[in-house]
mmCIF file of C-alpha atoms and ligand atoms in Angstrom:
data_model
loop_
_atom_site.group_PDB
_atom_site.id
_atom_site.type_symbol
_atom_site.label_atom_id
_atom_site.label_comp_id
_atom_site.label_asym_id
_atom_site.label_seq_id
_atom_site.Cartn_x
_atom_site.Cartn_y
_atom_site.Cartn_z
ATOM 1 C CA MET A 1 -13.713 -0.990 -18.506
ATOM 2 C CA VAL A 2 -12.263 -2.718 -15.469
ATOM 3 C CA HIS A 3 -8.546 -3.284 -15.364
ATOM 4 C CA ALA A 4 -7.321 -6.104 -13.194
ATOM 5 C CA PHE A 5 -4.356 -6.859 -11.026
ATOM 6 C CA SER A 6 -2.182 -9.587 -12.515
ATOM 7 C CA ARG A 7 -0.063 -11.472 -10.035
ATOM 8 C CA PRO A 8 3.718 -11.306 -10.517
ATOM 9 C CA ARG A 9 5.010 -14.749 -11.582
ATOM 10 C CA SER A 10 7.209 -15.113 -8.527
ATOM 11 C CA VAL A 11 4.419 -14.476 -6.039
ATOM 12 C CA PRO A 12 2.680 -17.566 -4.654
ATOM 13 C CA GLY A 13 -0.893 -17.595 -3.381
ATOM 14 C CA PRO A 14 -4.431 -17.362 -4.715
ATOM 15 C CA GLN A 15 -5.120 -15.745 -8.044
ATOM 16 C CA VAL A 16 -6.773 -12.376 -8.142
ATOM 17 C CA VAL A 17 -10.313 -11.530 -8.931
ATOM 18 C CA ALA A 18 -10.710 -10.600 -12.536
ATOM 19 C CA PRO A 19 -9.577 -12.546 -15.570
ATOM 20 C CA ASP A 20 -9.888 -9.484 -17.740
ATOM 21 C CA ALA A 21 -6.488 -7.802 -17.917
ATOM 22 C CA ASP A 22 -7.193 -5.432 -20.740
ATOM 23 C CA HIS A 23 -4.777 -2.536 -20.422
ATOM 24 C CA ALA A 24 -6.261 -0.302 -23.058
ATOM 25 C CA ARG A 25 -6.311 3.346 -22.118
ATOM 26 C CA PRO A 26 -9.308 4.372 -20.025
ATOM 27 C CA ARG A 27 -11.878 6.573 -21.674
ATOM 28 C CA PRO A 28 -11.503 10.260 -20.914
ATOM 29 C CA ARG A 29 -13.724 11.676 -18.251
ATOM 30 C CA PRO A 30 -15.496 14.740 -19.655
ATOM 31 C CA VAL A 31 -16.233 16.282 -16.278
ATOM 32 C CA ALA A 32 -12.528 16.252 -15.521
ATOM 33 C CA ASP A 33 -11.794 19.024 -17.927
ATOM 34 C CA ARG A 34 -14.161 21.535 -16.416
ATOM 35 C CA GLY A 35 -13.553 23.802 -13.451
ATOM 36 C CA THR A 36 -10.222 25.010 -12.200
ATOM 37 C CA ARG A 37 -7.979 22.039 -11.491
ATOM 38 C CA THR A 38 -9.059 18.459 -11.822
ATOM 39 C CA ARG A 39 -7.883 16.357 -8.917
ATOM 40 C CA THR A 40 -7.405 12.620 -8.812
ATOM 41 C CA ALA A 41 -9.176 10.592 -6.146
ATOM 42 C CA LEU A 42 -8.470 6.921 -5.517
ATOM 43 C CA VAL A 43 -11.257 5.095 -3.649
ATOM 44 C CA THR A 44 -10.749 1.597 -2.256
ATOM 45 C CA GLY A 45 -13.712 -0.605 -1.389
ATOM 46 C CA ALA A 46 -15.569 1.141 -4.211
ATOM 47 C CA SER A 47 -17.382 -1.976 -5.425
ATOM 48 C CA SER A 48 -19.826 -1.923 -2.503
ATOM 49 C CA GLY A 49 -21.338 -0.033 0.413
ATOM 50 C CA ILE A 50 -19.544 3.021 1.743
ATOM 51 C CA GLY A 51 -16.813 3.106 -0.923
ATOM 52 C CA ALA A 52 -19.388 2.953 -3.717
ATOM 53 C CA ALA A 53 -21.388 5.755 -2.077
ATOM 54 C CA VAL A 54 -18.226 7.875 -1.737
ATOM 55 C CA ALA A 55 -17.422 7.281 -5.405
ATOM 56 C CA ARG A 56 -20.919 8.327 -6.412
ATOM 57 C CA ARG A 57 -20.775 11.397 -4.169
ATOM 58 C CA LEU A 58 -17.468 12.560 -5.647
ATOM 59 C CA GLY A 59 -18.657 11.624 -9.128
ATOM 60 C CA ASP A 60 -21.650 13.928 -8.702
ATOM 61 C CA GLU A 61 -19.443 16.998 -8.643
ATOM 62 C CA ASP A 62 -17.030 18.460 -11.116
ATOM 63 C CA GLY A 63 -13.342 18.449 -10.505
ATOM 64 C CA TRP A 64 -12.588 14.822 -9.645
ATOM 65 C CA ARG A 65 -10.919 12.243 -11.813
ATOM 66 C CA LEU A 66 -11.858 8.980 -10.101
ATOM 67 C CA VAL A 67 -9.984 5.710 -9.910
ATOM 68 C CA LEU A 68 -11.976 2.997 -8.147
ATOM 69 C CA THR A 69 -10.831 -0.319 -6.799
ATOM 70 C CA GLY A 70 -12.479 -3.351 -5.253
ATOM 71 C CA ARG A 71 -12.359 -7.090 -5.714
ATOM 72 C CA ASP A 72 -15.538 -7.863 -7.624
ATOM 73 C CA PRO A 73 -15.051 -6.684 -11.221
ATOM 74 C CA VAL A 74 -18.740 -6.751 -12.103
ATOM 75 C CA ARG A 75 -19.941 -4.594 -9.199
ATOM 76 C CA LEU A 76 -16.886 -2.392 -9.601
ATOM 77 C CA ARG A 77 -17.630 -1.846 -13.285
ATOM 78 C CA GLN A 78 -21.165 -0.817 -12.463
ATOM 79 C CA VAL A 79 -20.029 1.873 -10.017
ATOM 80 C CA ALA A 80 -17.309 3.007 -12.422
ATOM 81 C CA ASP A 81 -19.824 3.310 -15.254
ATOM 82 C CA ASP A 82 -22.159 5.332 -13.045
ATOM 83 C CA THR A 83 -19.374 7.722 -12.067
ATOM 84 C CA SER A 84 -17.351 7.930 -15.292
ATOM 85 C CA ALA A 85 -14.436 6.492 -13.352
ATOM 86 C CA THR A 86 -11.548 4.248 -14.225
ATOM 87 C CA ALA A 87 -11.594 0.914 -12.410
ATOM 88 C CA PHE A 88 -8.891 -1.474 -11.285
ATOM 89 C CA ALA A 89 -10.034 -4.754 -9.730
ATOM 90 C CA ALA A 90 -7.688 -6.269 -7.186
ATOM 91 C CA ASP A 91 -7.460 -8.055 -3.893
ATOM 92 C CA LEU A 92 -5.282 -5.539 -2.084
ATOM 93 C CA THR A 93 -3.987 -8.121 0.363
ATOM 94 C CA LEU A 94 -2.098 -9.918 -2.400
ATOM 95 C CA PRO A 95 1.590 -9.115 -2.737
ATOM 96 C CA GLY A 96 2.229 -6.507 -5.406
ATOM 97 C CA ALA A 97 -1.420 -5.484 -5.833
ATOM 98 C CA ASP A 98 -0.879 -2.151 -4.083
ATOM 99 C CA ARG A 99 2.072 -1.279 -6.309
ATOM 100 C CA GLN A 100 0.182 -2.248 -9.482
ATOM 101 C CA LEU A 101 -2.775 -0.163 -8.374
ATOM 102 C CA THR A 102 -0.684 2.928 -7.661
ATOM 103 C CA ASP A 103 1.304 2.530 -10.898
ATOM 104 C CA PHE A 104 -1.937 2.131 -12.836
ATOM 105 C CA THR A 105 -3.484 5.162 -11.138
ATOM 106 C CA THR A 106 -0.498 7.386 -11.786
ATOM 107 C CA ALA A 107 -0.222 6.237 -15.401
ATOM 108 C CA THR A 108 -3.884 6.725 -16.224
ATOM 109 C CA SER A 109 -4.922 9.600 -13.989
ATOM 110 C CA GLY A 110 -1.803 11.324 -12.697
ATOM 111 C CA PRO A 111 -0.672 11.846 -9.111
ATOM 112 C CA VAL A 112 -3.250 11.066 -6.435
ATOM 113 C CA ASP A 113 -4.611 14.075 -4.537
ATOM 114 C CA LEU A 114 -7.107 12.151 -2.415
ATOM 115 C CA LEU A 115 -7.105 8.601 -1.122
ATOM 116 C CA VAL A 116 -10.315 7.312 0.442
ATOM 117 C CA ALA A 117 -9.414 3.967 1.998
ATOM 118 C CA GLY A 118 -12.716 2.170 2.479
ATOM 119 C CA ALA A 119 -11.820 -1.460 1.796
ATOM 120 C CA GLY A 120 -12.472 -3.615 4.823
ATOM 121 C CA VAL A 121 -14.075 -6.731 6.221
ATOM 122 C CA GLY A 122 -15.512 -7.608 9.598
ATOM 123 C CA TRP A 123 -15.885 -10.675 11.746
ATOM 124 C CA ALA A 124 -18.180 -11.044 14.742
ATOM 125 C CA GLY A 125 -18.416 -13.681 17.418
ATOM 126 C CA GLU A 126 -16.450 -14.765 20.457
ATOM 127 C CA PHE A 127 -12.716 -14.472 20.051
ATOM 128 C CA LEU A 128 -12.252 -18.055 21.280
ATOM 129 C CA ASP A 129 -14.380 -19.247 18.360
ATOM 130 C CA MET A 130 -12.547 -17.188 15.754
ATOM 131 C CA PRO A 131 -10.642 -19.253 13.190
ATOM 132 C CA PRO A 132 -6.990 -18.131 13.376
ATOM 133 C CA HIS A 133 -6.762 -17.437 9.630
ATOM 134 C CA THR A 134 -9.663 -14.977 9.980
ATOM 135 C CA ILE A 135 -7.589 -12.902 12.390
ATOM 136 C CA ASP A 136 -5.105 -12.462 9.545
ATOM 137 C CA GLU A 137 -7.846 -11.624 7.037
ATOM 138 C CA VAL A 138 -9.310 -8.886 9.220
ATOM 139 C CA PHE A 139 -5.925 -7.289 9.859
ATOM 140 C CA ASP A 140 -4.643 -7.801 6.314
ATOM 141 C CA ILE A 141 -7.193 -5.631 4.568
ATOM 142 C CA ASN A 142 -8.311 -3.251 7.327
ATOM 143 C CA VAL A 143 -4.818 -2.436 8.530
ATOM 144 C CA LEU A 144 -1.845 -3.774 6.576
ATOM 145 C CA ALA A 145 -3.065 -3.285 3.004
ATOM 146 C CA THR A 146 -4.412 0.151 3.881
ATOM 147 C CA LEU A 147 -1.165 1.292 5.507
ATOM 148 C CA ARG A 148 0.903 -0.069 2.628
ATOM 149 C CA LEU A 149 -1.200 1.856 0.134
ATOM 150 C CA VAL A 150 -0.827 5.047 2.142
ATOM 151 C CA ARG A 151 2.930 4.420 2.269
ATOM 152 C CA LEU A 152 3.057 4.224 -1.519
ATOM 153 C CA LEU A 153 0.933 7.315 -2.156
ATOM 154 C CA LEU A 154 2.183 9.701 0.521
ATOM 155 C CA PRO A 155 5.554 10.606 -0.990
ATOM 156 C CA GLY A 156 3.813 12.018 -4.076
ATOM 157 C CA MET A 157 1.418 14.055 -1.946
ATOM 158 C CA VAL A 158 4.192 15.392 0.272
ATOM 159 C CA ALA A 159 6.307 16.289 -2.760
ATOM 160 C CA ALA A 160 3.308 18.115 -4.248
ATOM 161 C CA GLY A 161 2.689 19.897 -0.941
ATOM 162 C CA THR A 162 -0.990 18.962 -1.033
ATOM 163 C CA GLY A 163 -3.256 15.966 -0.610
ATOM 164 C CA ARG A 164 -5.537 14.150 1.796
ATOM 165 C CA VAL A 165 -5.768 10.633 3.124
ATOM 166 C CA VAL A 166 -9.213 9.585 4.354
ATOM 167 C CA LEU A 167 -9.237 6.421 6.438
ATOM 168 C CA ILE A 168 -12.540 4.704 7.149
ATOM 169 C CA GLY A 169 -12.341 3.504 10.739
ATOM 170 C CA SER A 170 -15.219 2.355 12.905
ATOM 171 C CA LEU A 171 -16.917 3.135 16.183
ATOM 172 C CA ALA A 172 -15.823 -0.371 17.177
ATOM 173 C CA GLY A 173 -12.236 0.886 17.052
ATOM 174 C CA SER A 174 -13.041 3.914 19.199
ATOM 175 C CA VAL A 175 -14.982 2.161 21.962
ATOM 176 C CA ALA A 176 -14.143 -1.583 21.535
ATOM 177 C CA VAL A 177 -17.333 -3.570 21.226
ATOM 178 C CA ARG A 178 -18.075 -7.025 22.562
ATOM 179 C CA ASP A 179 -17.765 -9.959 20.150
ATOM 180 C CA GLU A 180 -15.721 -7.880 17.715
ATOM 181 C CA ALA A 181 -12.364 -8.063 19.490
ATOM 182 C CA VAL A 182 -10.176 -8.388 16.406
ATOM 183 C CA TYR A 183 -12.188 -5.987 14.253
ATOM 184 C CA SER A 184 -12.180 -3.454 17.108
ATOM 185 C CA ALA A 185 -8.416 -3.855 17.465
ATOM 186 C CA ALA A 186 -7.910 -3.445 13.717
ATOM 187 C CA LYS A 187 -9.978 -0.277 13.544
ATOM 188 C CA ALA A 188 -8.301 1.084 16.690
ATOM 189 C CA ALA A 189 -5.012 0.596 14.836
ATOM 190 C CA VAL A 190 -6.370 2.595 11.912
ATOM 191 C CA GLY A 191 -7.402 5.424 14.258
ATOM 192 C CA ALA A 192 -4.037 5.485 16.034
ATOM 193 C CA PHE A 193 -2.252 5.443 12.696
ATOM 194 C CA ALA A 194 -4.353 8.389 11.489
ATOM 195 C CA ASP A 195 -3.573 10.445 14.593
ATOM 196 C CA SER A 196 0.127 9.671 14.581
ATOM 197 C CA LEU A 197 0.556 10.269 10.870
ATOM 198 C CA ARG A 198 -1.277 13.590 11.110
ATOM 199 C CA TYR A 199 1.306 14.904 13.601
ATOM 200 C CA GLU A 200 4.099 13.800 11.326
ATOM 201 C CA LEU A 201 2.576 15.467 8.268
ATOM 202 C CA ARG A 202 1.940 18.803 9.939
ATOM 203 C CA GLY A 203 3.237 21.578 7.737
ATOM 204 C CA THR A 204 3.486 19.424 4.612
ATOM 205 C CA GLY A 205 0.125 20.418 3.151
ATOM 206 C CA VAL A 206 -1.103 16.828 3.406
ATOM 207 C CA GLY A 207 -4.018 16.090 5.728
ATOM 208 C CA VAL A 208 -5.354 12.927 7.318
ATOM 209 C CA THR A 209 -9.037 12.376 8.056
ATOM 210 C CA HIS A 210 -10.272 9.571 10.278
ATOM 211 C CA VAL A 211 -13.908 8.793 9.489
ATOM 212 C CA VAL A 212 -15.699 6.909 12.252
ATOM 213 C CA PRO A 213 -19.026 5.433 11.181
ATOM 214 C CA GLY A 214 -21.296 3.682 13.636
ATOM 215 C CA VAL A 215 -23.553 1.201 11.888
ATOM 216 C CA VAL A 216 -24.093 1.583 8.169
ATOM 217 C CA ASP A 217 -26.655 -0.200 6.047
ATOM 218 C CA THR A 218 -24.384 -2.089 3.628
ATOM 219 C CA PRO A 219 -23.672 -5.736 2.757
ATOM 220 C CA PHE A 220 -20.916 -5.638 5.431
ATOM 221 C CA PHE A 221 -22.936 -7.614 8.020
ATOM 222 C CA GLU A 222 -24.193 -10.222 5.596
ATOM 223 C CA ARG A 223 -20.666 -10.748 4.345
ATOM 224 C CA ARG A 224 -19.148 -11.133 7.775
ATOM 225 C CA GLY A 225 -21.730 -13.865 8.396
ATOM 226 C CA THR A 226 -23.369 -12.313 11.463
ATOM 227 C CA PRO A 227 -26.280 -9.900 11.171
ATOM 228 C CA TYR A 228 -26.399 -6.677 13.140
ATOM 229 C CA ARG A 229 -28.646 -7.349 16.134
ATOM 230 C CA ARG A 230 -28.345 -4.360 18.454
ATOM 231 C CA SER A 231 -31.185 -1.865 18.617
ATOM 232 C CA ARG A 232 -28.750 1.076 18.826
ATOM 233 C CA PRO A 233 -27.102 2.753 17.103
ATOM 234 C CA ARG A 234 -29.520 2.424 14.224
ATOM 235 C CA PRO A 235 -28.014 1.777 10.800
ATOM 236 C CA VAL A 236 -27.557 4.861 8.643
ATOM 237 C CA PRO A 237 -27.424 4.883 4.831
ATOM 238 C CA PRO A 238 -23.948 4.795 3.241
ATOM 239 C CA GLU A 239 -24.748 8.091 1.532
ATOM 240 C CA LEU A 240 -24.552 9.779 4.947
ATOM 241 C CA VAL A 241 -20.970 8.557 5.321
ATOM 242 C CA ALA A 242 -20.222 9.679 1.765
ATOM 243 C CA ASP A 243 -21.526 13.175 2.553
ATOM 244 C CA ALA A 244 -19.358 13.242 5.679
ATOM 245 C CA VAL A 245 -16.297 12.204 3.680
ATOM 246 C CA ARG A 246 -16.928 14.864 1.072
ATOM 247 C CA SER A 247 -17.486 17.537 3.702
ATOM 248 C CA ALA A 248 -14.359 16.476 5.624
ATOM 249 C CA VAL A 249 -12.291 16.743 2.447
ATOM 250 C CA VAL A 250 -13.641 20.200 1.642
ATOM 251 C CA ARG A 251 -13.153 21.457 5.214
ATOM 252 C CA GLY A 252 -9.923 19.596 5.903
ATOM 253 C CA ARG A 253 -11.291 17.915 9.023
ATOM 254 C CA ASP A 254 -9.221 15.537 11.143
ATOM 255 C CA GLU A 255 -11.945 13.294 12.483
ATOM 256 C CA VAL A 256 -15.651 12.852 11.816
ATOM 257 C CA TYR A 257 -18.214 10.591 13.450
ATOM 258 C CA VAL A 258 -21.201 9.423 11.431
ATOM 259 C CA PRO A 259 -23.722 10.214 12.754
ATOM 260 C CA SER A 260 -22.048 12.970 14.743
ATOM 261 C CA TRP A 261 -23.710 12.126 18.103
ATOM 262 C CA LEU A 262 -21.605 8.958 18.238
ATOM 263 C CA ARG A 263 -18.729 11.082 19.436
ATOM 264 C CA LEU A 264 -20.536 11.195 22.781
ATOM 265 C CA PRO A 265 -19.890 7.594 23.915
ATOM 266 C CA CYS A 266 -16.233 8.083 22.974
ATOM 267 C CA ARG A 267 -16.065 11.196 25.146
ATOM 268 C CA VAL A 268 -17.682 9.352 28.060
ATOM 269 C CA ARG A 269 -15.228 6.491 27.637
ATOM 270 C CA GLY A 270 -12.313 8.941 27.616
ATOM 271 C CA ALA A 271 -13.516 10.979 30.604
ATOM 272 C CA ALA A 272 -14.868 8.149 32.774
ATOM 273 C CA PRO A 273 -13.525 4.832 31.520
ATOM 274 C CA GLY A 274 -14.630 2.852 34.586
ATOM 275 C CA LEU A 275 -18.216 4.070 34.307
ATOM 276 C CA TYR A 276 -18.198 3.455 30.569
ATOM 277 C CA ARG A 277 -17.011 -0.136 31.001
ATOM 278 C CA ARG A 278 -19.671 -0.865 33.594
ATOM 279 C CA LEU A 279 -22.389 0.561 31.337
ATOM 280 C CA ALA A 280 -21.042 -1.251 28.258
ATOM 281 C CA ALA A 281 -20.837 -4.549 30.138
ATOM 282 C CA ARG A 282 -24.424 -4.135 31.300
ATOM 283 C CA PHE A 283 -26.084 -2.782 28.161
ATOM 284 C CA GLY A 284 -23.770 -4.067 25.420
HETATM 285 N N1 NAP B 301 -21.143 -1.176 7.425
HETATM 286 C C1 NAP B 301 -20.853 -0.727 8.638
HETATM 287 O O1 NAP B 301 -21.702 -0.756 9.575
HETATM 288 C C2 NAP B 301 -19.502 -0.145 8.926
HETATM 289 C C3 NAP B 301 -19.349 0.577 10.136
HETATM 290 C C4 NAP B 301 -18.132 1.137 10.434
HETATM 291 C C5 NAP B 301 -17.083 0.998 9.548
HETATM 292 N N2 NAP B 301 -17.233 0.297 8.390
HETATM 293 C C6 NAP B 301 -16.076 0.187 7.511
HETATM 294 O O2 NAP B 301 -16.411 0.788 6.280
HETATM 295 C C7 NAP B 301 -15.628 0.196 5.243
HETATM 296 C C8 NAP B 301 -16.550 -0.199 4.108
HETATM 297 O O3 NAP B 301 -17.454 -1.183 4.592
HETATM 298 P P1 NAP B 301 -18.896 -1.388 3.961
HETATM 299 O O4 NAP B 301 -19.869 -1.278 5.041
HETATM 300 O O5 NAP B 301 -19.045 -0.533 2.770
HETATM 301 O O6 NAP B 301 -18.802 -2.934 3.570
HETATM 302 P P2 NAP B 301 -18.982 -3.674 2.176
HETATM 303 O O7 NAP B 301 -20.227 -3.213 1.525
HETATM 304 O O8 NAP B 301 -18.824 -5.116 2.479
HETATM 305 O O9 NAP B 301 -17.740 -3.157 1.292
HETATM 306 C C9 NAP B 301 -16.431 -3.560 1.591
HETATM 307 C C10 NAP B 301 -15.544 -3.160 0.433
HETATM 308 O O10 NAP B 301 -14.198 -3.547 0.733
HETATM 309 C C11 NAP B 301 -13.687 -4.292 -0.369
HETATM 310 N N3 NAP B 301 -12.706 -5.267 0.083
HETATM 311 C C12 NAP B 301 -12.820 -6.156 1.092
HETATM 312 N N4 NAP B 301 -11.733 -6.907 1.155
HETATM 313 C C13 NAP B 301 -10.912 -6.500 0.167
HETATM 314 C C14 NAP B 301 -9.627 -6.916 -0.281
HETATM 315 N N5 NAP B 301 -8.978 -7.928 0.285
HETATM 316 N N6 NAP B 301 -9.070 -6.257 -1.321
HETATM 317 C C15 NAP B 301 -9.722 -5.248 -1.913
HETATM 318 N N7 NAP B 301 -10.933 -4.808 -1.546
HETATM 319 C C16 NAP B 301 -11.518 -5.442 -0.513
HETATM 320 C C17 NAP B 301 -14.913 -4.978 -0.956
HETATM 321 O O11 NAP B 301 -14.638 -5.418 -2.257
HETATM 322 P P3 NAP B 301 -15.602 -6.526 -2.986
HETATM 323 O O12 NAP B 301 -17.023 -6.165 -2.604
HETATM 324 O O13 NAP B 301 -15.357 -6.306 -4.427
HETATM 325 O O14 NAP B 301 -15.201 -7.845 -2.457
HETATM 326 C C18 NAP B 301 -15.923 -3.857 -0.870
HETATM 327 O O15 NAP B 301 -15.747 -2.971 -1.933
HETATM 328 C C19 NAP B 301 -14.894 -0.976 5.876
HETATM 329 O O16 NAP B 301 -13.579 -0.567 6.189
HETATM 330 C C20 NAP B 301 -15.670 -1.233 7.153
HETATM 331 O O17 NAP B 301 -14.867 -1.811 8.121
HETATM 332 C C21 NAP B 301 -18.427 -0.274 8.051
#
């Protein structure tokens, strides 16, 4: 069953995704009752690509009670059915959606132990050609909605003295790629936020993981309207990112690149920025 965000009456703007606002109790998740302690994981962007792969990866193992969110209720329901998860369809950029999602999650599944923030969109092309409203769209979901959700969930984690926030960034944010100026800036913001927040949370028992994928074979490129045309890095399957997320959660890692060799260009850029810029300008 997919629950849906219903817009508060006072809030103007477009209606949300799913007409179905059935608030019946979610079915119990059998796997949740096995093992030592069942933890609650909230995955955004779970209706497609990386988020769906993360949901499936966590759903494969005992010990997780999953709450999944995305905009498309049909695709979201499919992933939720496959993973015995509870689903809540919402456009997280709409006012109040984040609060409804966190209230729903707490009410149905208890306090959140793990947030995997995968919801995001891209846009590619020259900045001078970018429609101004698209700048807002890219920042709204990749940065603002994500940070607002973290803001709502963190107090519970800090009070519990345990928890992890996993933020899906991008190589574009680490090295700034041509023709993705706004997306690169948005993902750089996510990376800076992750680093800064991690310092602040030191000693609280709550960790922050910044996951930095390169190119992943998902509908992301089709949806942004521009196919991926570079020969390198080659696209990797979303399951590789999901494995990296799972491993980072288990090991409490701060930052992971997927695939791991992609850390190299970031190191070169950090150590020799002039050289890196010349190479990037020449080879793209
Ligand atoms: N694919 C890549 O090469 C790549 C590389 C580096 C980083 N990333 C990042 O990885 C994350 C996942 O991307 P992906 O490749 O899995 O793309 P995807 O297949 O297009 O999935 C994007 C997900 O984000 C959700 N979403 C988008 N806007 C939303 C909104 N306003 N409110 C709620 N949910 C929203 C989508 O929901 P619906 O489908 O229901 O609309 C979908 O579940 C993104 O943050 C992306 O920037 C991707």
